Amino acid sequence: MNIGIDLGGSHIAAGLVTDGGELLGKSVIPNSLGRSCKELVADTAELCRKVLSDCEVSIDKIKSIGIGMPGAANNASGTVTCPSTLKFYNAPIREEFRKHLDIDVQIENDANCAALGESIAGAAKGSRTSVTITLGTGLGGGIIIDGKIFSGFNFAGSEMGHMVIVLDGNQCSCGRKGCWEAYSSATALVESAVRAVEEEKNSEINKLAGGDISKINGKLVFNAAKKGDTAAKKVVDQYIRYLAEGTANIINIIMPEVFVIGGGVGQQGDYLLNLLEPEVSRLVYDGGCDRTRLKTAELGNDAGIIGAAMLGR
């Protein structure tokens, strides 16, 4: 058995995971930005002890502890070289953690952990090569090649959300314009829906939001489209086209066996896939070979925990 940790800006989650990727139990505590590495690690180690206690498992049964976190994690040195939301740099995560629990510690980017989790125990189970993206506030993702995480020479690879799909397009948070994230994140979907409501006050989107645009989210927009609302369908159709462009680009480069879509938008399941698959099929260049399967994620918020636990397998 292993312990997997998803160390995020707002929460820290830890879970006990079998060698086959089954989550036996987990516990979550709040987190806040700006805390020191020592504070975070101390709380995380205590959370691991709680999970073990809740599951009635002794520490000597644990092979390793895997930690997934934002930013570039250098597993060779056990340090986080440039976290995106945590406020410390070149932090010696492994060294600090082992002061609390003397056990093997592996670290990796959180999106990469989620991709590994889906490849081992989720939607891409049984595949050797897969890509998983998460559509939320941003567009994160991970690439699995021959069963292993691809993260580039500097541990900062697989940033698919910052691939440009529209030259000189919408401003992205990274500083570039036209990034896939600026068009296909859940945030981009909501922004598009808000613009649609401003143009058409009687839209179903506005009705479902009770006239309060701050209540508009991705699920609401899809629900409005399912009801046949013209404005919502236009927003969703445009969103699907952008999502398909980026998806096809990644497939054309990597040709994974499975392409997994997670995050809030991925929860639309077959409805999303039925809209997306024809568009992607039209754009993918495969020369008549076997085609990449599009699937929605199966592990939800547990993907990062399970993937992190599998780092030491």
XYZ file of C-alpha atoms in Angstrom:
313
model
C 0.000 0.000 0.000
C 0.953 3.631 -0.540
C -0.246 7.033 0.560
C -1.142 9.649 -2.029
C -1.327 13.362 -1.238
C -2.967 16.110 -3.287
C -1.436 19.317 -1.944
C -3.490 22.237 -3.234
C -3.801 25.902 -2.449
C -7.139 25.589 -0.620
C -7.114 21.960 0.579
C -4.745 19.104 1.337
C -6.098 15.609 0.711
C -4.410 12.337 1.629
C -5.523 8.811 0.873
C -4.500 5.208 1.431
C -4.221 3.399 -1.900
C -3.616 -0.248 -2.791
C -0.978 -1.337 -5.301
C -3.795 -1.734 -7.835
C -5.000 1.838 -7.432
C -7.987 1.292 -5.132
C -8.605 4.127 -2.683
C -9.256 2.611 0.759
C -9.786 5.823 2.694
C -8.971 9.510 2.624
C -9.032 12.654 4.722
C -9.053 16.342 3.760
C -8.009 19.476 5.646
C -8.105 23.147 4.592
C -4.979 24.913 3.421
C -4.134 28.558 2.867
C -1.606 30.271 0.657
C 1.458 31.988 2.017
C 2.413 29.380 4.622
C 5.962 28.106 4.853
C 7.134 24.780 3.511
C 7.730 23.543 7.075
C 4.158 24.373 8.127
C 2.624 22.678 5.104
C 4.738 19.559 5.451
C 4.017 19.258 9.171
C 0.264 19.421 8.569
C 0.517 16.990 5.658
C 2.471 14.446 7.701
C -0.112 14.659 10.469
C -2.851 14.100 7.891
C -1.069 10.940 6.747
C -1.048 9.679 10.316
C -4.778 10.351 10.560
C -5.509 8.385 7.388
C -3.478 5.462 8.664
C -5.262 5.592 11.992
C -8.708 5.797 10.379
C -7.907 2.810 8.173
C -6.251 0.947 11.048
C -3.038 0.431 9.080
C 0.455 0.733 10.567
C 3.142 2.843 8.907
C 5.356 -0.190 8.309
C 2.796 -1.417 5.750
C 3.393 1.658 3.574
C 5.893 1.395 0.720
C 6.007 5.085 -0.168
C 4.255 8.422 0.056
C 3.573 10.363 -3.135
C 2.869 14.092 -3.143
C 1.219 15.915 -6.034
C 1.404 19.710 -6.003
C 1.154 22.687 -8.354
C 4.258 23.761 -10.236
C 7.399 22.001 -11.379
C 8.374 19.209 -8.999
C 11.891 17.788 -9.342
C 11.546 14.236 -8.071
C 15.270 13.577 -8.540
C 16.176 16.169 -5.911
C 12.905 16.083 -3.972
C 12.365 19.817 -4.409
C 9.656 22.032 -5.862
C 11.457 24.376 -8.231
C 8.676 26.787 -9.209
C 5.247 26.245 -7.651
C 2.396 28.093 -9.352
C 0.264 28.820 -6.275
C 2.265 27.739 -3.234
C 4.431 30.599 -2.087
C 7.819 28.925 -1.702
C 10.606 28.159 -4.169
C 13.263 25.436 -4.341
C 11.639 23.943 -1.266
C 13.197 20.671 -0.010
C 9.879 18.818 0.271
C 11.319 15.304 0.565
C 13.975 16.246 3.120
C 11.457 18.140 5.240
C 8.820 15.415 5.039
C 11.172 12.679 6.165
C 11.789 14.573 9.400
C 8.216 13.603 10.287
C 7.819 10.212 8.610
C 10.927 8.209 7.737
C 9.655 6.663 4.522
C 10.279 6.940 0.779
C 8.759 10.181 -0.602
C 8.029 10.881 -4.271
C 6.887 14.275 -5.615
C 5.254 15.304 -8.884
C 3.080 17.986 -10.467
C -0.574 17.558 -9.437
C -1.993 17.487 -12.993
C 0.545 14.804 -13.920
C -0.570 12.795 -10.895
C -4.193 13.027 -12.007
C -3.211 11.784 -15.466
C -1.307 8.868 -13.929
C -4.283 8.044 -11.724
C -6.662 7.902 -14.695
C -4.184 5.743 -16.615
C -3.849 3.201 -13.797
C -7.313 3.059 -12.270
C -9.592 5.301 -14.306
C -10.760 6.075 -17.819
C -7.424 5.168 -19.467
C -6.857 1.982 -17.468
C -5.065 -0.664 -19.533
C -3.514 1.838 -21.954
C 0.207 2.526 -22.252
C -0.142 5.999 -23.735
C -2.791 8.505 -22.662
C -3.470 12.194 -22.220
C -5.692 13.640 -19.505
C -6.856 17.254 -19.365
C -8.830 18.985 -16.630
C -11.203 21.779 -17.563
C -11.698 24.049 -14.585
C -10.493 27.510 -13.603
C -7.643 26.834 -16.011
C -6.777 24.004 -18.362
C -4.330 21.555 -16.839
C -3.185 18.207 -18.066
C -0.734 15.377 -18.078
C 0.807 13.016 -20.617
C 1.513 9.351 -19.946
C 3.891 7.590 -22.355
C 4.667 3.888 -21.933
C 3.023 4.027 -18.523
C 5.234 6.875 -17.270
C 4.659 10.587 -16.743
C 6.208 12.865 -19.356
C 7.270 16.151 -17.781
C 10.133 17.395 -19.934
C 13.800 17.878 -19.027
C 12.970 20.607 -16.481
C 9.854 18.982 -14.950
C 7.653 21.771 -16.357
C 6.330 20.030 -19.473
C 2.801 19.033 -20.513
C 1.433 22.578 -20.189
C -1.054 21.946 -22.971
C -3.342 24.774 -21.884
C -0.753 27.277 -23.058
C -0.653 26.052 -26.633
C -1.924 28.867 -28.872
C -4.967 27.948 -30.990
C -5.946 31.496 -32.060
C -3.123 33.812 -33.151
C -3.392 37.162 -31.309
C -6.563 35.886 -29.655
C -7.940 36.286 -26.137
C -5.538 37.255 -23.378
C -4.343 34.327 -21.272
C -3.200 34.508 -17.658
C 0.259 33.290 -18.727
C 0.875 36.497 -20.708
C 0.379 35.091 -24.187
C -2.691 35.583 -26.339
C -4.879 32.917 -27.893
C -3.960 30.053 -25.562
C -6.183 26.979 -25.477
C -6.892 27.723 -21.799
C -8.328 31.125 -22.751
C -10.961 29.367 -24.882
C -11.540 25.921 -23.374
C -11.303 26.264 -19.589
C -14.554 26.321 -17.625
C -13.710 29.954 -16.902
C -13.715 30.723 -20.636
C -17.058 28.953 -21.038
C -18.618 31.066 -18.282
C -17.175 34.282 -19.696
C -18.686 33.460 -23.079
C -22.041 32.712 -21.438
C -22.012 36.042 -19.570
C -21.466 37.877 -22.847
C -24.375 35.954 -24.375
C -26.662 36.925 -21.489
C -25.728 40.571 -21.888
C -26.900 40.358 -25.488
C -30.000 38.264 -24.797
C -31.535 38.939 -21.379
C -34.361 36.418 -21.923
C -32.001 33.489 -22.427
C -32.452 30.296 -20.426
C -28.981 30.894 -19.022
C -30.189 34.052 -17.317
C -33.352 32.354 -16.072
C -31.463 29.437 -14.528
C -29.100 31.932 -12.877
C -32.040 33.847 -11.421
C -30.883 36.984 -13.202
C -27.586 36.944 -11.299
C -24.674 36.467 -13.712
C -22.361 35.651 -10.795
C -24.242 32.346 -10.454
C -23.464 31.228 -13.994
C -21.221 28.158 -14.132
C -20.340 25.540 -16.712
C -22.998 23.065 -15.598
C -25.703 25.729 -15.815
C -24.685 26.647 -19.370
C -24.850 23.020 -20.489
C -28.226 22.588 -18.759
C -29.578 25.586 -20.645
C -28.298 24.136 -23.923
C -29.964 20.805 -23.163
C -33.259 22.685 -22.766
C -32.830 23.947 -26.330
C -31.978 27.541 -25.487
C -30.603 29.236 -28.601
C -28.067 31.430 -26.784
C -26.753 28.549 -24.689
C -26.469 26.228 -27.674
C -24.490 28.877 -29.531
C -22.121 29.255 -26.561
C -21.673 25.498 -26.164
C -21.191 24.910 -29.894
C -18.464 27.527 -30.035
C -16.855 26.094 -26.915
C -16.858 22.613 -28.442
C -15.126 23.886 -31.576
C -12.300 25.399 -29.555
C -12.045 22.317 -27.352
C -11.874 20.133 -30.460
C -9.099 22.233 -32.023
C -6.808 21.805 -29.050
C -7.724 18.162 -28.555
C -6.981 17.362 -32.184
C -3.637 19.180 -31.986
C -2.553 17.063 -29.019
C -3.792 13.852 -30.627
C -1.974 14.644 -33.886
C 1.289 15.107 -31.991
C 1.121 12.206 -29.543
C -1.519 9.780 -30.888
C -2.420 8.463 -27.429
C -4.599 5.402 -27.078
C -6.984 7.356 -24.860
C -7.682 11.074 -24.445
C -9.414 11.771 -21.130
C -11.386 14.908 -20.284
C -11.813 15.754 -16.613
C -12.721 18.696 -14.427
C -16.186 20.159 -14.088
C -16.852 20.156 -17.830
C -15.881 16.496 -18.063
C -18.810 15.666 -15.796
C -21.097 16.247 -18.780
C -20.136 12.724 -19.807
C -21.728 11.319 -22.962
C -23.455 14.607 -23.763
C -20.056 16.276 -24.069
C -18.483 13.393 -25.983
C -21.360 13.209 -28.475
C -20.751 16.855 -29.362
C -16.957 16.675 -29.301
C -16.192 13.403 -31.092
C -17.442 14.416 -34.572
C -15.460 17.662 -34.423
C -12.259 15.961 -33.284
C -12.696 13.195 -35.875
C -12.880 15.827 -38.592
C -9.634 17.464 -37.448
C -7.439 14.499 -36.554
C -4.905 13.335 -39.118
C -4.424 9.609 -38.614
C -4.098 8.247 -42.143
C -6.826 5.687 -41.555
C -5.035 4.111 -38.581
C -6.674 3.103 -35.312
C -8.168 6.147 -33.645
C -7.662 7.664 -30.224
C -10.615 7.024 -27.915
C -12.155 10.065 -26.253
C -13.414 9.426 -22.733
C -14.472 11.453 -19.712
C -12.589 11.062 -16.432
C -13.771 8.463 -13.929
C -11.877 9.241 -10.720
C -13.025 12.809 -10.058
C -11.130 14.599 -7.290
C -9.496 11.322 -6.257
C -7.413 11.074 -9.446
C -4.578 13.174 -8.003
C -4.464 11.160 -4.780
C -4.412 7.826 -6.583
C -1.823 9.000 -9.104
C 0.423 10.411 -6.388
C 0.244 7.114 -4.496
C 1.369 5.299 -7.635
C 4.552 7.371 -8.038
C 6.532 4.949 -5.890
C 5.260 1.720 -7.447
